[in-house]
Amino acid sequence: MPERRTVALVTLGCARNEVDSEELAGRLEADGWDLVEDAAEADVAVVNTCGFVEAAKKDSVDALLEANDLKGHSRTQAVVAVGCMAERYGKELAEALPEADGVLGFDDYADISDRLQTILNGGIHASHTPRDRRKLLPISPAERQESAAEVALPGHAPVDLPDGLAPASGPRAPLRRRLDGAPVASVKLASGCDRRCSFCAIPSFRGSFISRRPSDVLNETRWLAEQGVKEIMLVSENNTSYGKDLGDIRLLESLLPELAEVDGLERVRVSYLQPAEMRPGLIDVLTSTPKIAPYFDLSFQHSAPGVLRAMRRFGDTDRFLELLDTIRSKAPQAGVRSNFIVGFPGESADDLAELERFLNGARLDAVGVFGYSDEEGTEAATYENKLDEDVVAERLARVSRLAEELVSQRAEERLGETVHVLVESVDEDGVYGRGAHQAPETDGQVLLTSGEGLSVGRMVEAKVVGTEGVDLVAEPLTGSLGCSEEAGR
């Protein structure tokens, strides 16, 4: 019997990339590849790159070079780049980084097995020529679903694999293979974005916004629950637009309660929400539905009106604070996180002070702060009135210090609260998990003071008794093991 081919997937970037990697893993496994965790034990190392900002691109290049260093010293024979950076730069990346034996775009995903086999055999697969993926679908959202089958949409594969790859009961397995045993998994709700933020290049290489069918989202969630997943996080570039191309902009409001009823699932979390698109009905569902986390990942980016308009965005400090007041009036313990860009072209000292006014009043649970830098292909890169790099760096440090102080204060406000913690690790370092206000990897965690009888995947009711920066320390409540009635509340 011939030796089986082995492949390792190395994933960088966001949760959307993690879903894409698991789709690639599903395709490869279905075609007979063995999946291994360690790139040194794989015939082919596939690096799923991120192309969002310069730091992410550098991390992607470093990962490719690190995998290339394995060649000649381990089983690894080839290194292949996929993902956003590969899609965005294609031939340019291949020429700049000859260490990569292949640079594959999204259009190659459906034939990933053949592409890797060609490269492994010493052949050459021509790197794709990047194109504006917004032009691949009709301008009108209502016309996009008919064209969707002709466009590569990572993470949108139908839940329709042959028998044998599905679990013993429940729905057919999606074109996906889990790469870890974590009790939380992301599910693609949509892809692409129709917004034209002046600092963002993502729509050009991820394409126009297109929703997945509710049935595919629901069946994939059921399958994940059968695999032991207790929490799903719905991801896309903009979840608040879900359904607009399916004829119902309020489709998320009706889908969420259905997801919450999936057997075995303890919590549903929604990420990537646009403040300008928040609807009263969506706020109601997110704050009042059992097992739906009252969690708001709101993309504010700034709060000074002039800066927001230059970013091609909407809102201002007072409107944003009013939105947060509305949310907390319905769910006082709701979690809120956001990211901000400082040093945007033309940002004045008054603009920065306005952002600080918002941060001081917002009581955010988690804050990401980034210093502006030109991103090629964006409108903002052509703007005048650019700030000096040292000014941007000083403002980044200043706002980051403020944010760190404020999120620590917000954590302290939770002292005495009861939180529902999904246990994610149990080892000699302690028992750690996340509350409803904490998304995976970005928003801190909860250290439980007692681990007796606990295991990964358990939902535990606990009282917050301490804080460590953004992290919480909580004491499990008697009789709370396995609680699920109010998970996420």
PDB file of N, CA and C in Angstrom, residues 283-350:
ATOM      1  N   ILE A 283     -30.937  44.217  18.503  1.00  0.00           N
ATOM      2  CA  ILE A 283     -30.527  44.446  19.895  1.00  0.00           C
ATOM      3  C   ILE A 283     -31.414  43.632  20.834  1.00  0.00           C
ATOM      4  N   ASP A 284     -32.720  43.613  20.558  1.00  0.00           N
ATOM      5  CA  ASP A 284     -33.652  42.864  21.411  1.00  0.00           C
ATOM      6  C   ASP A 284     -33.306  41.374  21.420  1.00  0.00           C
ATOM      7  N   VAL A 285     -33.044  40.802  20.243  1.00  0.00           N
ATOM      8  CA  VAL A 285     -32.736  39.375  20.163  1.00  0.00           C
ATOM      9  C   VAL A 285     -31.423  39.075  20.880  1.00  0.00           C
ATOM     10  N   LEU A 286     -30.419  39.931  20.701  1.00  0.00           N
ATOM     11  CA  LEU A 286     -29.111  39.697  21.304  1.00  0.00           C
ATOM     12  C   LEU A 286     -29.134  39.856  22.825  1.00  0.00           C
ATOM     13  N   THR A 287     -30.081  40.608  23.337  1.00  0.00           N
ATOM     14  CA  THR A 287     -30.106  40.857  24.786  1.00  0.00           C
ATOM     15  C   THR A 287     -31.160  40.045  25.535  1.00  0.00           C
ATOM     16  N   SER A 288     -32.024  39.325  24.837  1.00  0.00           N
ATOM     17  CA  SER A 288     -33.139  38.670  25.535  1.00  0.00           C
ATOM     18  C   SER A 288     -33.331  37.195  25.195  1.00  0.00           C
ATOM     19  N   THR A 289     -32.558  36.650  24.269  1.00  0.00           N
ATOM     20  CA  THR A 289     -32.758  35.262  23.857  1.00  0.00           C
ATOM     21  C   THR A 289     -31.862  34.324  24.651  1.00  0.00           C
ATOM     22  N   PRO A 290     -32.422  33.349  25.360  1.00  0.00           N
ATOM     23  CA  PRO A 290     -31.584  32.386  26.087  1.00  0.00           C
ATOM     24  C   PRO A 290     -30.565  31.728  25.172  1.00  0.00           C
ATOM     25  N   LYS A 291     -29.343  31.595  25.684  1.00  0.00           N
ATOM     26  CA  LYS A 291     -28.190  30.993  25.007  1.00  0.00           C
ATOM     27  C   LYS A 291     -27.560  31.897  23.941  1.00  0.00           C
ATOM     28  N   ILE A 292     -28.153  33.045  23.655  1.00  0.00           N
ATOM     29  CA  ILE A 292     -27.507  34.024  22.776  1.00  0.00           C
ATOM     30  C   ILE A 292     -26.730  34.986  23.669  1.00  0.00           C
ATOM     31  N   ALA A 293     -25.429  35.053  23.482  1.00  0.00           N
ATOM     32  CA  ALA A 293     -24.610  35.923  24.323  1.00  0.00           C
ATOM     33  C   ALA A 293     -24.970  37.386  24.087  1.00  0.00           C
ATOM     34  N   PRO A 294     -25.225  38.146  25.156  1.00  0.00           N
ATOM     35  CA  PRO A 294     -25.436  39.594  25.006  1.00  0.00           C
ATOM     36  C   PRO A 294     -24.084  40.269  24.810  1.00  0.00           C
ATOM     37  N   TYR A 295     -23.562  40.074  23.602  1.00  0.00           N
ATOM     38  CA  TYR A 295     -22.187  40.468  23.281  1.00  0.00           C
ATOM     39  C   TYR A 295     -22.219  41.321  22.025  1.00  0.00           C
ATOM     40  N   PHE A 296     -21.527  42.461  22.070  1.00  0.00           N
ATOM     41  CA  PHE A 296     -21.580  43.419  20.976  1.00  0.00           C
ATOM     42  C   PHE A 296     -20.168  43.794  20.541  1.00  0.00           C
ATOM     43  N   ASP A 297     -19.745  43.204  19.440  1.00  0.00           N
ATOM     44  CA  ASP A 297     -18.445  43.493  18.837  1.00  0.00           C
ATOM     45  C   ASP A 297     -18.672  44.588  17.805  1.00  0.00           C
ATOM     46  N   LEU A 298     -18.648  45.829  18.279  1.00  0.00           N
ATOM     47  CA  LEU A 298     -19.049  46.978  17.471  1.00  0.00           C
ATOM     48  C   LEU A 298     -17.833  47.681  16.862  1.00  0.00           C
ATOM     49  N   SER A 299     -17.854  47.855  15.572  1.00  0.00           N
ATOM     50  CA  SER A 299     -16.724  48.455  14.865  1.00  0.00           C
ATOM     51  C   SER A 299     -16.855  49.978  14.861  1.00  0.00           C
ATOM     52  N   PHE A 300     -16.433  50.618  15.948  1.00  0.00           N
ATOM     53  CA  PHE A 300     -16.532  52.076  16.029  1.00  0.00           C
ATOM     54  C   PHE A 300     -15.430  52.778  15.224  1.00  0.00           C
ATOM     55  N   GLN A 301     -14.181  52.346  15.380  1.00  0.00           N
ATOM     56  CA  GLN A 301     -13.001  52.878  14.681  1.00  0.00           C
ATOM     57  C   GLN A 301     -12.566  54.265  15.147  1.00  0.00           C
ATOM     58  N   HIS A 302     -13.498  55.133  15.485  1.00  0.00           N
ATOM     59  CA  HIS A 302     -13.197  56.476  16.016  1.00  0.00           C
ATOM     60  C   HIS A 302     -14.512  57.039  16.505  1.00  0.00           C
ATOM     61  N   SER A 303     -14.510  58.253  17.046  1.00  0.00           N
ATOM     62  CA  SER A 303     -15.788  58.872  17.436  1.00  0.00           C
ATOM     63  C   SER A 303     -15.870  60.339  17.049  1.00  0.00           C
ATOM     64  N   ALA A 304     -14.762  60.920  16.569  1.00  0.00           N
ATOM     65  CA  ALA A 304     -14.797  62.313  16.121  1.00  0.00           C
ATOM     66  C   ALA A 304     -15.466  62.372  14.747  1.00  0.00           C
ATOM     67  N   PRO A 305     -16.507  63.179  14.578  1.00  0.00           N
ATOM     68  CA  PRO A 305     -17.258  63.192  13.318  1.00  0.00           C
ATOM     69  C   PRO A 305     -16.399  63.430  12.081  1.00  0.00           C
ATOM     70  N   GLY A 306     -15.457  64.386  12.161  1.00  0.00           N
ATOM     71  CA  GLY A 306     -14.636  64.681  10.995  1.00  0.00           C
ATOM     72  C   GLY A 306     -13.783  63.493  10.574  1.00  0.00           C
ATOM     73  N   VAL A 307     -13.206  62.799  11.538  1.00  0.00           N
ATOM     74  CA  VAL A 307     -12.383  61.633  11.226  1.00  0.00           C
ATOM     75  C   VAL A 307     -13.250  60.514  10.662  1.00  0.00           C
ATOM     76  N   LEU A 308     -14.410  60.306  11.255  1.00  0.00           N
ATOM     77  CA  LEU A 308     -15.307  59.255  10.771  1.00  0.00           C
ATOM     78  C   LEU A 308     -15.735  59.526   9.329  1.00  0.00           C
ATOM     79  N   ARG A 309     -16.021  60.770   8.994  1.00  0.00           N
ATOM     80  CA  ARG A 309     -16.417  61.073   7.612  1.00  0.00           C
ATOM     81  C   ARG A 309     -15.254  60.817   6.658  1.00  0.00           C
ATOM     82  N   ALA A 310     -14.041  61.167   7.080  1.00  0.00           N
ATOM     83  CA  ALA A 310     -12.876  60.896   6.233  1.00  0.00           C
ATOM     84  C   ALA A 310     -12.669  59.391   6.067  1.00  0.00           C
ATOM     85  N   MET A 311     -13.098  58.627   7.060  1.00  0.00           N
ATOM     86  CA  MET A 311     -13.020  57.163   6.972  1.00  0.00           C
ATOM     87  C   MET A 311     -14.161  56.574   6.147  1.00  0.00           C
ATOM     88  N   ARG A 312     -15.097  57.421   5.700  1.00  0.00           N
ATOM     89  CA  ARG A 312     -16.314  56.977   5.021  1.00  0.00           C
ATOM     90  C   ARG A 312     -17.204  56.173   5.974  1.00  0.00           C
ATOM     91  N   ARG A 313     -17.304  56.660   7.208  1.00  0.00           N
ATOM     92  CA  ARG A 313     -18.115  55.996   8.208  1.00  0.00           C
ATOM     93  C   ARG A 313     -19.063  57.012   8.840  1.00  0.00           C
ATOM     94  N   PHE A 314     -19.939  56.520   9.699  1.00  0.00           N
ATOM     95  CA  PHE A 314     -20.994  57.350  10.251  1.00  0.00           C
ATOM     96  C   PHE A 314     -20.955  57.350  11.769  1.00  0.00           C
ATOM     97  N   GLY A 315     -21.669  58.333  12.351  1.00  0.00           N
ATOM     98  CA  GLY A 315     -21.797  58.387  13.792  1.00  0.00           C
ATOM     99  C   GLY A 315     -20.966  59.475  14.438  1.00  0.00           C
ATOM    100  N   ASP A 316     -21.038  59.528  15.763  1.00  0.00           N
ATOM    101  CA  ASP A 316     -20.250  60.456  16.561  1.00  0.00           C
ATOM    102  C   ASP A 316     -20.311  59.989  18.008  1.00  0.00           C
ATOM    103  N   THR A 317     -19.591  60.664  18.864  1.00  0.00           N
ATOM    104  CA  THR A 317     -19.487  60.242  20.258  1.00  0.00           C
ATOM    105  C   THR A 317     -20.852  60.072  20.920  1.00  0.00           C
ATOM    106  N   ASP A 318     -21.701  61.078  20.796  1.00  0.00           N
ATOM    107  CA  ASP A 318     -22.975  61.040  21.510  1.00  0.00           C
ATOM    108  C   ASP A 318     -23.890  59.945  20.975  1.00  0.00           C
ATOM    109  N   ARG A 319     -23.920  59.765  19.653  1.00  0.00           N
ATOM    110  CA  ARG A 319     -24.766  58.704  19.100  1.00  0.00           C
ATOM    111  C   ARG A 319     -24.258  57.328  19.508  1.00  0.00           C
ATOM    112  N   PHE A 320     -22.955  57.171  19.551  1.00  0.00           N
ATOM    113  CA  PHE A 320     -22.390  55.888  19.969  1.00  0.00           C
ATOM    114  C   PHE A 320     -22.705  55.601  21.444  1.00  0.00           C
ATOM    115  N   LEU A 321     -22.580  56.642  22.269  1.00  0.00           N
ATOM    116  CA  LEU A 321     -22.894  56.452  23.690  1.00  0.00           C
ATOM    117  C   LEU A 321     -24.376  56.148  23.889  1.00  0.00           C
ATOM    118  N   GLU A 322     -25.218  56.758  23.068  1.00  0.00           N
ATOM    119  CA  GLU A 322     -26.653  56.480  23.142  1.00  0.00           C
ATOM    120  C   GLU A 322     -26.938  55.022  22.774  1.00  0.00           C
ATOM    121  N   LEU A 323     -26.235  54.509  21.760  1.00  0.00           N
ATOM    122  CA  LEU A 323     -26.390  53.108  21.377  1.00  0.00           C
ATOM    123  C   LEU A 323     -26.005  52.188  22.531  1.00  0.00           C
ATOM    124  N   LEU A 324     -24.888  52.498  23.191  1.00  0.00           N
ATOM    125  CA  LEU A 324     -24.452  51.679  24.314  1.00  0.00           C
ATOM    126  C   LEU A 324     -25.442  51.763  25.479  1.00  0.00           C
ATOM    127  N   ASP A 325     -26.008  52.925  25.702  1.00  0.00           N
ATOM    128  CA  ASP A 325     -27.015  53.069  26.761  1.00  0.00           C
ATOM    129  C   ASP A 325     -28.241  52.204  26.457  1.00  0.00           C
ATOM    130  N   THR A 326     -28.638  52.168  25.196  1.00  0.00           N
ATOM    131  CA  THR A 326     -29.785  51.355  24.789  1.00  0.00           C
ATOM    132  C   THR A 326     -29.516  49.878  25.055  1.00  0.00           C
ATOM    133  N   ILE A 327     -28.318  49.429  24.688  1.00  0.00           N
ATOM    134  CA  ILE A 327     -27.945  48.030  24.901  1.00  0.00           C
ATOM    135  C   ILE A 327     -27.957  47.686  26.381  1.00  0.00           C
ATOM    136  N   ARG A 328     -27.347  48.540  27.196  1.00  0.00           N
ATOM    137  CA  ARG A 328     -27.207  48.226  28.621  1.00  0.00           C
ATOM    138  C   ARG A 328     -28.512  48.414  29.387  1.00  0.00           C
ATOM    139  N   SER A 329     -29.422  49.194  28.839  1.00  0.00           N
ATOM    140  CA  SER A 329     -30.735  49.305  29.477  1.00  0.00           C
ATOM    141  C   SER A 329     -31.496  47.987  29.369  1.00  0.00           C
ATOM    142  N   LYS A 330     -31.180  47.200  28.337  1.00  0.00           N
ATOM    143  CA  LYS A 330     -31.821  45.904  28.125  1.00  0.00           C
ATOM    144  C   LYS A 330     -31.027  44.761  28.743  1.00  0.00           C
ATOM    145  N   ALA A 331     -29.699  44.919  28.805  1.00  0.00           N
ATOM    146  CA  ALA A 331     -28.834  43.868  29.372  1.00  0.00           C
ATOM    147  C   ALA A 331     -27.663  44.545  30.067  1.00  0.00           C
ATOM    148  N   PRO A 332     -27.802  44.883  31.345  1.00  0.00           N
ATOM    149  CA  PRO A 332     -26.750  45.625  32.056  1.00  0.00           C
ATOM    150  C   PRO A 332     -25.387  44.947  32.036  1.00  0.00           C
ATOM    151  N   GLN A 333     -25.352  43.607  31.957  1.00  0.00           N
ATOM    152  CA  GLN A 333     -24.079  42.904  31.962  1.00  0.00           C
ATOM    153  C   GLN A 333     -23.524  42.666  30.553  1.00  0.00           C
ATOM    154  N   ALA A 334     -24.157  43.226  29.537  1.00  0.00           N
ATOM    155  CA  ALA A 334     -23.726  42.986  28.160  1.00  0.00           C
ATOM    156  C   ALA A 334     -22.242  43.309  27.974  1.00  0.00           C
ATOM    157  N   GLY A 335     -21.585  42.500  27.179  1.00  0.00           N
ATOM    158  CA  GLY A 335     -20.184  42.744  26.846  1.00  0.00           C
ATOM    159  C   GLY A 335     -20.075  43.556  25.570  1.00  0.00           C
ATOM    160  N   VAL A 336     -19.150  44.508  25.553  1.00  0.00           N
ATOM    161  CA  VAL A 336     -18.940  45.339  24.372  1.00  0.00           C
ATOM    162  C   VAL A 336     -17.446  45.468  24.114  1.00  0.00           C
ATOM    163  N   ARG A 337     -17.036  45.213  22.889  1.00  0.00           N
ATOM    164  CA  ARG A 337     -15.645  45.423  22.503  1.00  0.00           C
ATOM    165  C   ARG A 337     -15.605  46.235  21.217  1.00  0.00           C
ATOM    166  N   SER A 338     -14.452  46.859  20.938  1.00  0.00           N
ATOM    167  CA  SER A 338     -14.311  47.597  19.689  1.00  0.00           C
ATOM    168  C   SER A 338     -12.840  47.838  19.393  1.00  0.00           C
ATOM    169  N   ASN A 339     -12.577  48.230  18.143  1.00  0.00           N
ATOM    170  CA  ASN A 339     -11.233  48.626  17.703  1.00  0.00           C
ATOM    171  C   ASN A 339     -11.247  50.084  17.270  1.00  0.00           C
ATOM    172  N   PHE A 340     -10.088  50.713  17.383  1.00  0.00           N
ATOM    173  CA  PHE A 340      -9.971  52.130  17.025  1.00  0.00           C
ATOM    174  C   PHE A 340      -8.659  52.384  16.291  1.00  0.00           C
ATOM    175  N   ILE A 341      -8.715  53.330  15.368  1.00  0.00           N
ATOM    176  CA  ILE A 341      -7.525  53.767  14.638  1.00  0.00           C
ATOM    177  C   ILE A 341      -7.194  55.181  15.083  1.00  0.00           C
ATOM    178  N   VAL A 342      -5.967  55.396  15.531  1.00  0.00           N
ATOM    179  CA  VAL A 342      -5.522  56.746  15.883  1.00  0.00           C
ATOM    180  C   VAL A 342      -4.466  57.205  14.884  1.00  0.00           C
ATOM    181  N   GLY A 343      -4.351  58.520  14.750  1.00  0.00           N
ATOM    182  CA  GLY A 343      -3.363  59.055  13.814  1.00  0.00           C
ATOM    183  C   GLY A 343      -3.826  59.041  12.377  1.00  0.00           C
ATOM    184  N   PHE A 344      -5.143  58.949  12.154  1.00  0.00           N
ATOM    185  CA  PHE A 344      -5.673  58.967  10.789  1.00  0.00           C
ATOM    186  C   PHE A 344      -5.347  60.311  10.135  1.00  0.00           C
ATOM    187  N   PRO A 345      -5.133  60.334   8.823  1.00  0.00           N
ATOM    188  CA  PRO A 345      -4.808  61.603   8.158  1.00  0.00           C
ATOM    189  C   PRO A 345      -5.787  62.715   8.523  1.00  0.00           C
ATOM    190  N   GLY A 346      -5.246  63.834   8.957  1.00  0.00           N
ATOM    191  CA  GLY A 346      -6.071  64.974   9.317  1.00  0.00           C
ATOM    192  C   GLY A 346      -6.583  64.958  10.741  1.00  0.00           C
ATOM    193  N   GLU A 347      -6.313  63.907  11.510  1.00  0.00           N
ATOM    194  CA  GLU A 347      -6.787  63.846  12.895  1.00  0.00           C
ATOM    195  C   GLU A 347      -6.137  64.957  13.714  1.00  0.00           C
ATOM    196  N   SER A 348      -6.958  65.796  14.306  1.00  0.00           N
ATOM    197  CA  SER A 348      -6.455  66.916  15.104  1.00  0.00           C
ATOM    198  C   SER A 348      -6.358  66.536  16.568  1.00  0.00           C
ATOM    199  N   ALA A 349      -5.770  67.424  17.353  1.00  0.00           N
ATOM    200  CA  ALA A 349      -5.709  67.203  18.792  1.00  0.00           C
ATOM    201  C   ALA A 349      -7.117  67.168  19.379  1.00  0.00           C
ATOM    202  N   ASP A 350      -8.018  67.991  18.850  1.00  0.00           N
ATOM    203  CA  ASP A 350      -9.398  67.982  19.316  1.00  0.00           C
ATOM    204  C   ASP A 350     -10.087  66.665  18.971  1.00  0.00           C
TER     205      ASP A 350
END
